Amino acid sequence: MPVLNITHRTEYRYASAVAPGPHRMMLRPRETRELRLLSFDLIIRPEATVTWAHDVAGNSIATASFSGLTDTLTVESRMTVDLTAQAWPVFDISADAQNYPFRYSDEDWIDLGALARPQYVDLAGRLSDWVEGFVMGRPTDTLSLLKDVAGGVSGQVGYQSREVEGTQGPLETLDRGWGSCRDIAVLFAEAVRTLGFGARIVSGYLFDASRSLIGSAGAGSTHAWVEVFVPGAGWISFDPTNRSMGSANLIPVAAARHITQVAPVTGSFHGRSGDLLGMAVQVSVEQLCTSPPSPVE
């Protein structure tokens, strides 16, 4: 199984010295049974005071506070992870959830809450009508249905990198027929929520040993996919951008209800409105070895 070195660097450039406000960072990977974090370092220039916390979804949040002025701000995270996810996973779905439709337990339904409700307005029911076309019957095999919806998203929406901020709504992505990985993830999450599934958006990194995958543009960017909750199996990863299921090539950093909640770096500055010259992001995911060193304390 691969051990990976990941570097994520974000740099802001300003026309003159500004006073950076607090910056919120979601950069530390989420450890799972398939992912061990072996080391993690966060380097921030200019020097900052960093505090750590966990949000309501269990994501690690770092907050950097600055003093003084600067014309550049750099946030760089360096990490080593041991990725043990299987390429062809088998999901042990509970007997009463193997066929759709099924009913979540009262406890699961309460905990899933907004994760099982669409987040975008669709008064005409266009998305509901579209996703209903993948339901071959009632009952139908749950996992096959989810795979069919993911395949339908991949088949109707082409991948196109977008450097601009923001995310398209699901109907906008369907109408355009193209989108970034985050647009595609939002469409799939909304589609399965329309069917009553609990789903969350995940942001992280894509390991592409074969150089055959898409969704991490050029020298690198973060990747986005979706996890769907199925009783017995738990959270199952779907990456409709790459027509894949399971976590074999995915390194999760943050999971949340809405795509805006998983931005890697957000912050502000005190200065003139035109002072921000630009922002550059570089991500590198490289295989280190196949025998993991000792885990981080």
Phi, psi and omega in degrees: 000144188282143166255128190240139168261127181235130174237132181230116185236127177240127181232130174253137177240138183236150182290332177213171182295129179236168177257106180294138171274182178301141178241134181255128187233132174241091190228343182274124183300151175277118178284138178225183177293344181251002183215120175249135176269117183267329176201153178207129177227140178238119182244123183235131176230129002292171183302142183219158171268124186246130173241152183239147176204172173244138177276185185296337180266002180085009177285145176280125182243124173254136176240124181254130177244136187243158171227143180093186185244156178201154175255000172218149176222126183235130174239119181230127175247139178232130184214156173234129182230152176250111184259115185245011182296141181281146179290329182234076185288153173246127185255124183272078182283138179302147183302323183277002177240004183289337177242139177262140004277151174228171181245125172296152174297159180303320180294315179296319182297319178295315183291323179292319174048240184294342179293341180256011179239137177304147183255355183240145181289133178215069186299326182277354179071026183296316180293320178300317178296320181295311184288334178298335179295345179266354180273104186287340180178172175229109009276163174215158184297126186298309184293322177297321178297313180298320178294323179293320178294316178299318178294325177294320176298312181297323183286333184255349182234120177274149180281136175212122180294138175231124181273344182288155180287164176094168182225141176289148171288162184299319179290325176298319178295317177299315182294319181285328182079014176207161178181167174281176180298326180289325176296317181294320178297317179298317179299313181295316179300315180294324180297313182285330174296324177300330177275356177101005178278149170277131183215148176225148178277138180238136174244141180181220185232154181247124175265118187236074182296325183274352184055036180245359183264164178232163177115355175232097195288134170056229182292348173138148172202173175286163181239158179228141177210193187225144169246132180247135181270121178234121183308138182092305179279332183083217182277117179254129181277134173233126177244084183295338176301323182248014179053043184234157177228140184100173190252018189301327183244017190242134177242098184286140176247314183217142177230138184201172179292318188236147183300330181291345183272358183241024177296132183297315182223126174224149180181190183215173173213158177255114182179197179279154184299331181266009184289331182286114180276329181167169178228136179236136180236133176230131178232132177234128176236112185231140178282129182267310181192185177245000178242112188290141169285185181292145182289161178289147178286000000 
